[in-house]
Tab-separated table of C-alpha atoms in Angstrom:
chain	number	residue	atom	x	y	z
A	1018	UNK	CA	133.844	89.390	69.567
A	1019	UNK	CA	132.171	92.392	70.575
A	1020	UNK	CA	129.515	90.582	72.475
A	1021	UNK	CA	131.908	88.807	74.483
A	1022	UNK	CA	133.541	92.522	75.187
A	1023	UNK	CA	129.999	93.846	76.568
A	1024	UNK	CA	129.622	90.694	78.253
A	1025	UNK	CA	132.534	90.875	80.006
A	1026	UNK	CA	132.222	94.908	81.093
A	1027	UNK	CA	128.615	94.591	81.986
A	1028	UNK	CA	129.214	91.239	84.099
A	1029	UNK	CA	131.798	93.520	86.004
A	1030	UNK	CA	129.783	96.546	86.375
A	1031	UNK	CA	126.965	94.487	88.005
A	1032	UNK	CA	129.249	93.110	90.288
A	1033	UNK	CA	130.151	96.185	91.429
A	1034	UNK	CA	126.390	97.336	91.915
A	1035	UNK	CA	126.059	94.385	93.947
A	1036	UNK	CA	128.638	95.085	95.982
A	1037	UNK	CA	128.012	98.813	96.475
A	1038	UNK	CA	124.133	98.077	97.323
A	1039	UNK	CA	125.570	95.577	100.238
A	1040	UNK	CA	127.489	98.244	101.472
A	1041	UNK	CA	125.112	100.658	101.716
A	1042	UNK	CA	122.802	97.711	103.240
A	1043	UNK	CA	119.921	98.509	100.233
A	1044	UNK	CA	120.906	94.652	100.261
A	1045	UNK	CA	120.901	91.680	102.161
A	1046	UNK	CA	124.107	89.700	102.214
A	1047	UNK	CA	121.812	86.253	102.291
A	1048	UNK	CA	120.127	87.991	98.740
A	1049	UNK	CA	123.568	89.452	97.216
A	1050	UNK	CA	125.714	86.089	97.514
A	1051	UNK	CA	123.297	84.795	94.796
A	1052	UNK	CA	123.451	88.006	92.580
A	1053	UNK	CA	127.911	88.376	93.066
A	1054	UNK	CA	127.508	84.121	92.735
A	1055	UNK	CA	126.126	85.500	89.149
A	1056	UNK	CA	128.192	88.359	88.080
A	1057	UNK	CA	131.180	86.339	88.936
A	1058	UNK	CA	130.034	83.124	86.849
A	1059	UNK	CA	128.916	85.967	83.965
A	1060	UNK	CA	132.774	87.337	84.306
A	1061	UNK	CA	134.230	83.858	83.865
A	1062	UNK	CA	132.746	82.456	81.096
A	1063	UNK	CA	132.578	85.631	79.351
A	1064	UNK	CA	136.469	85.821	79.314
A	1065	UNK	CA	136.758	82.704	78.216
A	1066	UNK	CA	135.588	82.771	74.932
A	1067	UNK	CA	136.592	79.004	74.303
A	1068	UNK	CA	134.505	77.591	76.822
A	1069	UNK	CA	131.326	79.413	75.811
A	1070	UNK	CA	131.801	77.821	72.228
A	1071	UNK	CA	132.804	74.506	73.629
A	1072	UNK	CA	129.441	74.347	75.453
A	1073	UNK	CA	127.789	75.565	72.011
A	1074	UNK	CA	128.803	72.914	70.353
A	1075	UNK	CA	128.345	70.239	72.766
A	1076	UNK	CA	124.788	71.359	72.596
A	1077	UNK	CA	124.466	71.989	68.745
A	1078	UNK	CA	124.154	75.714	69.059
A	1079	UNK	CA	125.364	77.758	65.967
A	1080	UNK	CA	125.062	81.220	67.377
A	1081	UNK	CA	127.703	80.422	70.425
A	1082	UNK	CA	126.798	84.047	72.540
A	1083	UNK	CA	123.448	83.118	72.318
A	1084	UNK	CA	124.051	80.190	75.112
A	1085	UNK	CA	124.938	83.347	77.543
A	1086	UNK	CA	121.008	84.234	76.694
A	1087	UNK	CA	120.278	81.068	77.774
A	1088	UNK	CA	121.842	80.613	81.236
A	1089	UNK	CA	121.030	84.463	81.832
A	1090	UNK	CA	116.964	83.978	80.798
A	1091	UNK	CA	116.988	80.476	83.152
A	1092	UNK	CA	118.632	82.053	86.163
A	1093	UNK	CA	116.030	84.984	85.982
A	1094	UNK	CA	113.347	82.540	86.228
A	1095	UNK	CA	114.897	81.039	88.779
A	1096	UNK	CA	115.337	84.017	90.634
A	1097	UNK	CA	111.851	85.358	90.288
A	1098	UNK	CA	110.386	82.014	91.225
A	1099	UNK	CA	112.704	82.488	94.130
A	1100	UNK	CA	111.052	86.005	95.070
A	1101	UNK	CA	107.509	85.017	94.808
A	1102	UNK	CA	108.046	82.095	97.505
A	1103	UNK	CA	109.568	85.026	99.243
A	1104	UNK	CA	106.863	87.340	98.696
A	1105	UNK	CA	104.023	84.595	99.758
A	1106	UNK	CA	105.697	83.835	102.883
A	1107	UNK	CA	106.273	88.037	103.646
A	1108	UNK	CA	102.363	88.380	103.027
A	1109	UNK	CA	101.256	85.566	105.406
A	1110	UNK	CA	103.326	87.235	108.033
A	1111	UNK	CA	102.269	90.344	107.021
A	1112	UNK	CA	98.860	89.465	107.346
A	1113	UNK	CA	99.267	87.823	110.690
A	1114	UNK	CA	100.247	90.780	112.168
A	1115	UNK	CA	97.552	92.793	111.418
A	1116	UNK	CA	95.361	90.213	112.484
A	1117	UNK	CA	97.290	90.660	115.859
A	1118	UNK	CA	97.618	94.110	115.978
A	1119	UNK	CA	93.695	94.250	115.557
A	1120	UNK	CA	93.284	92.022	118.374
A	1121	UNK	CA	95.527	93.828	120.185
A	1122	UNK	CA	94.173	97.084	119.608
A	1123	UNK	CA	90.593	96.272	120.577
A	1124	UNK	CA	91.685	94.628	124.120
A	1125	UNK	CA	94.127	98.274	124.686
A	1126	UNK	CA	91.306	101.105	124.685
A	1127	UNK	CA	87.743	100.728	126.306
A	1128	UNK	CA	85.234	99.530	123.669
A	1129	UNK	CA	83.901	102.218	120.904
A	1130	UNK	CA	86.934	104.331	121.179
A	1131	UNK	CA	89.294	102.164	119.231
A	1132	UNK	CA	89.720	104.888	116.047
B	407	UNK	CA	78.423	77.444	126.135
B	408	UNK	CA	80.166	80.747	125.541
B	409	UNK	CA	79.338	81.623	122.348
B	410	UNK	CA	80.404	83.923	120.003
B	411	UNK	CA	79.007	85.245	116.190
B	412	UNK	CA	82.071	86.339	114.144
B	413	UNK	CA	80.386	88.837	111.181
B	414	UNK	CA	82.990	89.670	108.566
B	415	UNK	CA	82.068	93.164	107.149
B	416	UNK	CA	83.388	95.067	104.068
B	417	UNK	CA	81.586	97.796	103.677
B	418	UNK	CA	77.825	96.589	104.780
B	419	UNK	CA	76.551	100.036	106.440
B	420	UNK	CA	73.029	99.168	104.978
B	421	UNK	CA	72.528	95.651	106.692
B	422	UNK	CA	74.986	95.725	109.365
B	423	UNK	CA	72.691	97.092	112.152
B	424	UNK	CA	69.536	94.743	111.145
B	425	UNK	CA	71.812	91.949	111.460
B	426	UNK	CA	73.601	92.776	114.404
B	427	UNK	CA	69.881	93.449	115.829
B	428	UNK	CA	68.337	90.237	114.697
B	429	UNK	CA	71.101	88.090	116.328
B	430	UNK	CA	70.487	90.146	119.728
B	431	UNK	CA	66.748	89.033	119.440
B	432	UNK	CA	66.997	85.579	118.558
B	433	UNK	CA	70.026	84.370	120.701
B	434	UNK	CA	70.269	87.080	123.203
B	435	UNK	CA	72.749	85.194	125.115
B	436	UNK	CA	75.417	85.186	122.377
B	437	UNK	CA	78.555	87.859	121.987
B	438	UNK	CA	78.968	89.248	118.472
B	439	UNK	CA	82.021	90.514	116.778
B	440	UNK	CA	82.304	92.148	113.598
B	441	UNK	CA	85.498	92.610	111.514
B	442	UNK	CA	85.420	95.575	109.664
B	443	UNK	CA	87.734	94.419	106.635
B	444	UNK	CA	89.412	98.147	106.427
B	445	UNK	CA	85.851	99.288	105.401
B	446	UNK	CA	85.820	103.132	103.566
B	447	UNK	CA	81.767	103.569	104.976
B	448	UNK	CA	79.879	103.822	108.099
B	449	UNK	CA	80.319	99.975	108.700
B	450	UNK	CA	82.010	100.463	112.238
B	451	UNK	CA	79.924	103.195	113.266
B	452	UNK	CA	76.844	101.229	112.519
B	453	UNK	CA	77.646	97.855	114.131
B	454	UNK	CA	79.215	99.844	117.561
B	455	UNK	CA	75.500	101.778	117.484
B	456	UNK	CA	73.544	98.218	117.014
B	457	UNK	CA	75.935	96.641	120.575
B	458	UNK	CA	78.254	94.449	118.739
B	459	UNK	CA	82.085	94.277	119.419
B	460	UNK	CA	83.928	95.760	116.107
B	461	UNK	CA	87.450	95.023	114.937
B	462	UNK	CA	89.188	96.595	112.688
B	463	UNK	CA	91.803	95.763	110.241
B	464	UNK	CA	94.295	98.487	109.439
B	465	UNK	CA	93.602	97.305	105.787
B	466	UNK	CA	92.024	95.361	103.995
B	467	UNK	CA	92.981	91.686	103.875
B	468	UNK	CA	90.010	89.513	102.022
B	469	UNK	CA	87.446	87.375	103.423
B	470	UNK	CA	89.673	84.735	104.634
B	471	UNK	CA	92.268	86.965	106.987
B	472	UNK	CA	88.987	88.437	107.903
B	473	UNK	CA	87.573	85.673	109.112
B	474	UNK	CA	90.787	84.040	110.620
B	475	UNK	CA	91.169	86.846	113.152
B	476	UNK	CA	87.473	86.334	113.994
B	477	UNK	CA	88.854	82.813	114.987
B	478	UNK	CA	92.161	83.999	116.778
B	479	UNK	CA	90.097	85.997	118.429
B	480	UNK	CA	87.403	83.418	119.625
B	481	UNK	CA	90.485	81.280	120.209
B	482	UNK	CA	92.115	84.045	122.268
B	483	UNK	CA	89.293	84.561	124.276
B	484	UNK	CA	88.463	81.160	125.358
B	485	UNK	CA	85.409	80.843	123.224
B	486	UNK	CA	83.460	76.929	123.015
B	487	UNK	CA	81.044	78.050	119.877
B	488	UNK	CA	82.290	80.577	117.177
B	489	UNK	CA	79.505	81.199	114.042
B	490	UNK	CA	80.358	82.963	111.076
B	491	UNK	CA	77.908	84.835	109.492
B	492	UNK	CA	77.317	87.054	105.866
B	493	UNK	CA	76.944	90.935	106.963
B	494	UNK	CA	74.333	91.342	104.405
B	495	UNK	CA	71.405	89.755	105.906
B	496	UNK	CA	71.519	86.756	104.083
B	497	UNK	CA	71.813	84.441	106.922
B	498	UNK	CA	69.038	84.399	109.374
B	499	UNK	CA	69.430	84.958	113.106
B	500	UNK	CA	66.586	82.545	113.721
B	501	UNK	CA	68.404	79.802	112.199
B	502	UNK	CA	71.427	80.168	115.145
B	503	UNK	CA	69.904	77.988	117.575
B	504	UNK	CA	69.468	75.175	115.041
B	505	UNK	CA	72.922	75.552	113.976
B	506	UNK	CA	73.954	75.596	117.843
B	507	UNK	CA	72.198	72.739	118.775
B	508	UNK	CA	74.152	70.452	116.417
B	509	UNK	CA	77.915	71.560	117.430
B	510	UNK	CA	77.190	68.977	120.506
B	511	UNK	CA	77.540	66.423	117.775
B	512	UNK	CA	80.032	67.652	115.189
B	513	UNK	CA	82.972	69.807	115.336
B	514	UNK	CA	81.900	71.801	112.369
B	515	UNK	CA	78.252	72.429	111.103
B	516	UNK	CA	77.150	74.232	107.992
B	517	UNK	CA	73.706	75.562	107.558
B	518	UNK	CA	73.004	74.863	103.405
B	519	UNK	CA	70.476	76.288	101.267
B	520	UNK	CA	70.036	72.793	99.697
B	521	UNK	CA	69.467	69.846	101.822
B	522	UNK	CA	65.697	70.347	101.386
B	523	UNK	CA	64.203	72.251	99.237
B	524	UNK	CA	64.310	76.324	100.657
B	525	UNK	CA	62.761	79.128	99.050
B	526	UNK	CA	66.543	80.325	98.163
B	527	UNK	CA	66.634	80.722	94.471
B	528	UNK	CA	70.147	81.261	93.091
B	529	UNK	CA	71.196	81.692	89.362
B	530	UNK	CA	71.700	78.717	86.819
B	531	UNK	CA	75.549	79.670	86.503
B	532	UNK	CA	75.822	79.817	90.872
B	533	UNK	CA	73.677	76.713	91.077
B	534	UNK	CA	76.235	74.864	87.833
B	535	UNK	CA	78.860	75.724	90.635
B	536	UNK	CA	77.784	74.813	93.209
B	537	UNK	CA	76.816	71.258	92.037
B	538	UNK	CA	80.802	71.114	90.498
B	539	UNK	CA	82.041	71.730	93.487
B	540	UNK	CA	79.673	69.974	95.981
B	541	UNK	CA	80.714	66.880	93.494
B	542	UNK	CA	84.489	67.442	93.855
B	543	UNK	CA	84.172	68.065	98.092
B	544	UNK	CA	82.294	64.480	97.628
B	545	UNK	CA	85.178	63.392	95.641
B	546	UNK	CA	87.701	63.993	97.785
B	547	UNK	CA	86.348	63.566	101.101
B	548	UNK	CA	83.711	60.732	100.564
B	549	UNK	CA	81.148	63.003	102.363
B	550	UNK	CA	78.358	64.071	100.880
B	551	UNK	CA	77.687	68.049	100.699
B	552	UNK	CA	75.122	70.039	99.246
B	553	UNK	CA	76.261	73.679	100.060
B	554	UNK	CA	79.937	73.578	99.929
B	555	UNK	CA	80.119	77.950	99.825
B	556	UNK	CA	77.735	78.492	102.543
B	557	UNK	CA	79.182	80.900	104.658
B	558	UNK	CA	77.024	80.326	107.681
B	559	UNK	CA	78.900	78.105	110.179
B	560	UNK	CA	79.159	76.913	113.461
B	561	UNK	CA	82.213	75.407	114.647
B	562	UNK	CA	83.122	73.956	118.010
B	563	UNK	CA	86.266	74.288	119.972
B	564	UNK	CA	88.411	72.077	117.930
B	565	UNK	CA	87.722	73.856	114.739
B	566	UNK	CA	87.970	77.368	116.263
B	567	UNK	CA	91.755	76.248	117.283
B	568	UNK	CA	92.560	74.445	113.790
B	569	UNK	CA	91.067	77.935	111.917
B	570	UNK	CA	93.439	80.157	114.424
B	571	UNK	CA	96.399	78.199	112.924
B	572	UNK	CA	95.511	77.897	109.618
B	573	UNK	CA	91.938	79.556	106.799
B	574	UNK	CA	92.480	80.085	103.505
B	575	UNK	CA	93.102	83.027	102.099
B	576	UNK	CA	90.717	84.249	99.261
B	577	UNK	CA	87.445	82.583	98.635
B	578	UNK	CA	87.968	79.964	101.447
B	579	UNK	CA	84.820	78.022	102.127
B	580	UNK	CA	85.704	75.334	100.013
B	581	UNK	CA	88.835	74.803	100.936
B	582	UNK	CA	88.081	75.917	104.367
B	583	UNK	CA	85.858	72.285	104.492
B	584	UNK	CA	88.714	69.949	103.117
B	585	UNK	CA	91.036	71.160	105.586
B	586	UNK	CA	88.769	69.925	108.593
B	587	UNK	CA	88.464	66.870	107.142
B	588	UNK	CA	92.109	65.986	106.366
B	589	UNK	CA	92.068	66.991	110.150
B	590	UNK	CA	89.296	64.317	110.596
B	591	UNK	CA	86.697	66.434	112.144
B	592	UNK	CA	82.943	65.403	112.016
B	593	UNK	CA	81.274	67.974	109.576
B	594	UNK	CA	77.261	67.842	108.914
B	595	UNK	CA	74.792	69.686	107.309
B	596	UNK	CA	71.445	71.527	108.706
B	597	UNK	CA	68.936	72.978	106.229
B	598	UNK	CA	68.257	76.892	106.631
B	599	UNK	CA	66.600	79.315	104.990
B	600	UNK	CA	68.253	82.440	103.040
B	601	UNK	CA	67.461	85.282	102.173
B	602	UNK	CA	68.576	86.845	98.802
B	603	UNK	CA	70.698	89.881	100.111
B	604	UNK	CA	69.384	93.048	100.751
B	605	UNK	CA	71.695	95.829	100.450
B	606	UNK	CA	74.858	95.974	98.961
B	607	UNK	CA	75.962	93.495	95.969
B	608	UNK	CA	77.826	90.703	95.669
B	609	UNK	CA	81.793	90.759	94.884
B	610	UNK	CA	81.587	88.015	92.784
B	611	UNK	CA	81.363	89.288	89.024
B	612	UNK	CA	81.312	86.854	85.582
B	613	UNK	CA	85.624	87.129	85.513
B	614	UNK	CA	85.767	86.455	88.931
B	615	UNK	CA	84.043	83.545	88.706
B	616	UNK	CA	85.937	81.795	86.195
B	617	UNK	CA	89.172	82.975	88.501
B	618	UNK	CA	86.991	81.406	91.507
B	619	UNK	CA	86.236	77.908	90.029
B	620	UNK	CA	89.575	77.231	88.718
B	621	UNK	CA	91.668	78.816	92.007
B	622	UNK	CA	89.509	76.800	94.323
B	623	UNK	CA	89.192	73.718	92.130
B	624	UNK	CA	93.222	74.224	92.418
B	625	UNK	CA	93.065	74.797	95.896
B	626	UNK	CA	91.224	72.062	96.903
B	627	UNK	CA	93.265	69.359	94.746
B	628	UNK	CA	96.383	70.738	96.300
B	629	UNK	CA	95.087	70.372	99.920
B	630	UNK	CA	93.620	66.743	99.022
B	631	UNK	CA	97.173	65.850	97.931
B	632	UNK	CA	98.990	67.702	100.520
B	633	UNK	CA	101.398	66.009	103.019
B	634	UNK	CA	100.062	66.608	106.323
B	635	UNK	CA	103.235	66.207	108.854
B	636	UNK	CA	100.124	66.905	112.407
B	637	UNK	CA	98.282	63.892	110.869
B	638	UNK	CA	100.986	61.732	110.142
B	639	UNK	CA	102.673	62.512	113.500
B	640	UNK	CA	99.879	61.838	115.522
């Protein structure tokens, strides 16, 4: 049971990170709704023990904590894959700005004294 | 025709100047800009000395957000003509007003080391490339093309406005090409000469290669395939 005891503690104690990095706005509500949208799922099914072992066996898993692993590993994935579409669209915008701001820069100060 | 020479530069202090100079002689009436590509050298100073315009990234971004904002900025300026041109003396100035003389014609034209027989002499494993991907362009556009990674290119006003919205990002000439032609623009081919560079060497090592042929054999699948809301729209 003691697996379902960490669970449970550690599913509450990232909640409350979440909710204490939205407050001091080192998050972004539109990010942290998927990360409390976690927790909270993490601090359901980790008090309820029966479900967990339900879903085990529906699934043929012997080692029921083992489908937390599961969900937790897929919904990293999904959450990386999530921040690299993120990332690609933050460096073509990125990178369209300094195209501008070269531009821009160039037309500002007389030719040859652009440094 | 306002015309305009668009030189991406990465550290190229050794050849900048000659090139800069050689365009000046052979098609005097044409503006040049260079983008300096967040270069550590004496690349800015040297291209500023030799008259050309010189932009300069705040970092750098790669060949392909270098060349873009050669294009925004031929866009920008109301240019008809904008050539790009290799920094390190490969392509020759004297070849411009052959390359000019087609954009009348096509919306795009690419001056290749290969459509007769040049005194260019590249490796076996750049020429084994080359022929792979001149095949696959074929493939998927049903045109022929015998130097699909030239970088020396004229484009005409259309393609100067399709590049300011959208150039690949890292080793783009490929994919650069299929783009045009989803877009339906008339691409041809010249023969020119080129020289083996000068100064400098090239980026591309043995690893990169392999990461080149497979990310631009990627790339240009993906952009074949890709749903193209302008076209369909239109």
């Amino acid at each position: 049971m003691a697996i379902y005891v960490l669970s449970v503690s550690l599913a509450f104690a990232f909640l409350l990170i979440v909710l204490e990095l939205v407050r001091r706005q080192k998050l972004k509500e539109q990010y942290s709704l998927l990360w409390i949208l976690f927790s909270v799922t993490l601090l359901i099914i980790s008090f309820n023990v029966s479900f967990i072992e339900w879903i085990a066996d529906k699934l043929g898993v012997k080692y029921a904590p083992a489908i937390l692993f599961l969900f937790g590993l897929l919904f990293s994935f999904a959450l990386i894959l999530h921040l690299t579409i993120v990332i690609t669209r933050l460096t073509s915008q990125v990178l369209r700005l300094a195209q501008e701001v070269t531009i821009l820069k160039e037309r500002e100060v007389p030719h040859g004294q652009n440094d | 025709m306002k015309t305009l020479v668009i030189i991406p530069a990465y550290n190229e202090e050794g050849s900048i100047a000659s090139v800069i100079r050689d365009i000046h002689r052979f098609a005097p009436s044409v503006d040049i800009v260079v983008i300096n590509d967040g270069s550590t050298d004496r690349t800015k100073q040297r291209a500023t000395e030799a008259g050309a315009k010189v932009l300069t990234l705040p970092y750098n971004v790669g060949i392909g957000g270098g060349m873009q904002t050669g294009y925004i900025y031929a866009k920008q300026h109301g240019y008809e003509i904008a050539i790009q041109m290799d920094a390190d003396g490969q392509h020759l100035a004297s070849e411009l007003p052959k390359l000019i003389a087609q954009t009348e014609q096509y919306d795009l034209v690419i001056g290749s080391r290969y459509v007769e027989n040049t005194s260019y002499r590249s490796s076996l494993l750049r020429r084994v490339g080359m022929v792979f991907f001149s095949n696959l362009v074929t493939l998927v556009t049903g045109q022929r093309f015998t130097d699909t990674t030239s970088g020396f290119r004229a484009a005409g006003p259309r393609v100067i406005d399709l590049y300011a919205k959208y150039y690949p990002m890292d080793y783009p000439e490929v994919e650069a090409l299929i783009y045009l032609k989803r877009k339906g623009c008339r691409i041809t081919e010249v023969a020119t000469e080129m020289r083996n560079r000068e100064t400098g060497k090239s980026s591309i090592t043995p690893i990169k290669s392999v990461y080149y042929m497979v990310k631009v054999t990627l790339s240009v699948l993906m952009s074949a395939i890709r749903y193209d809301r302008a076209a369909v729209s239109k």
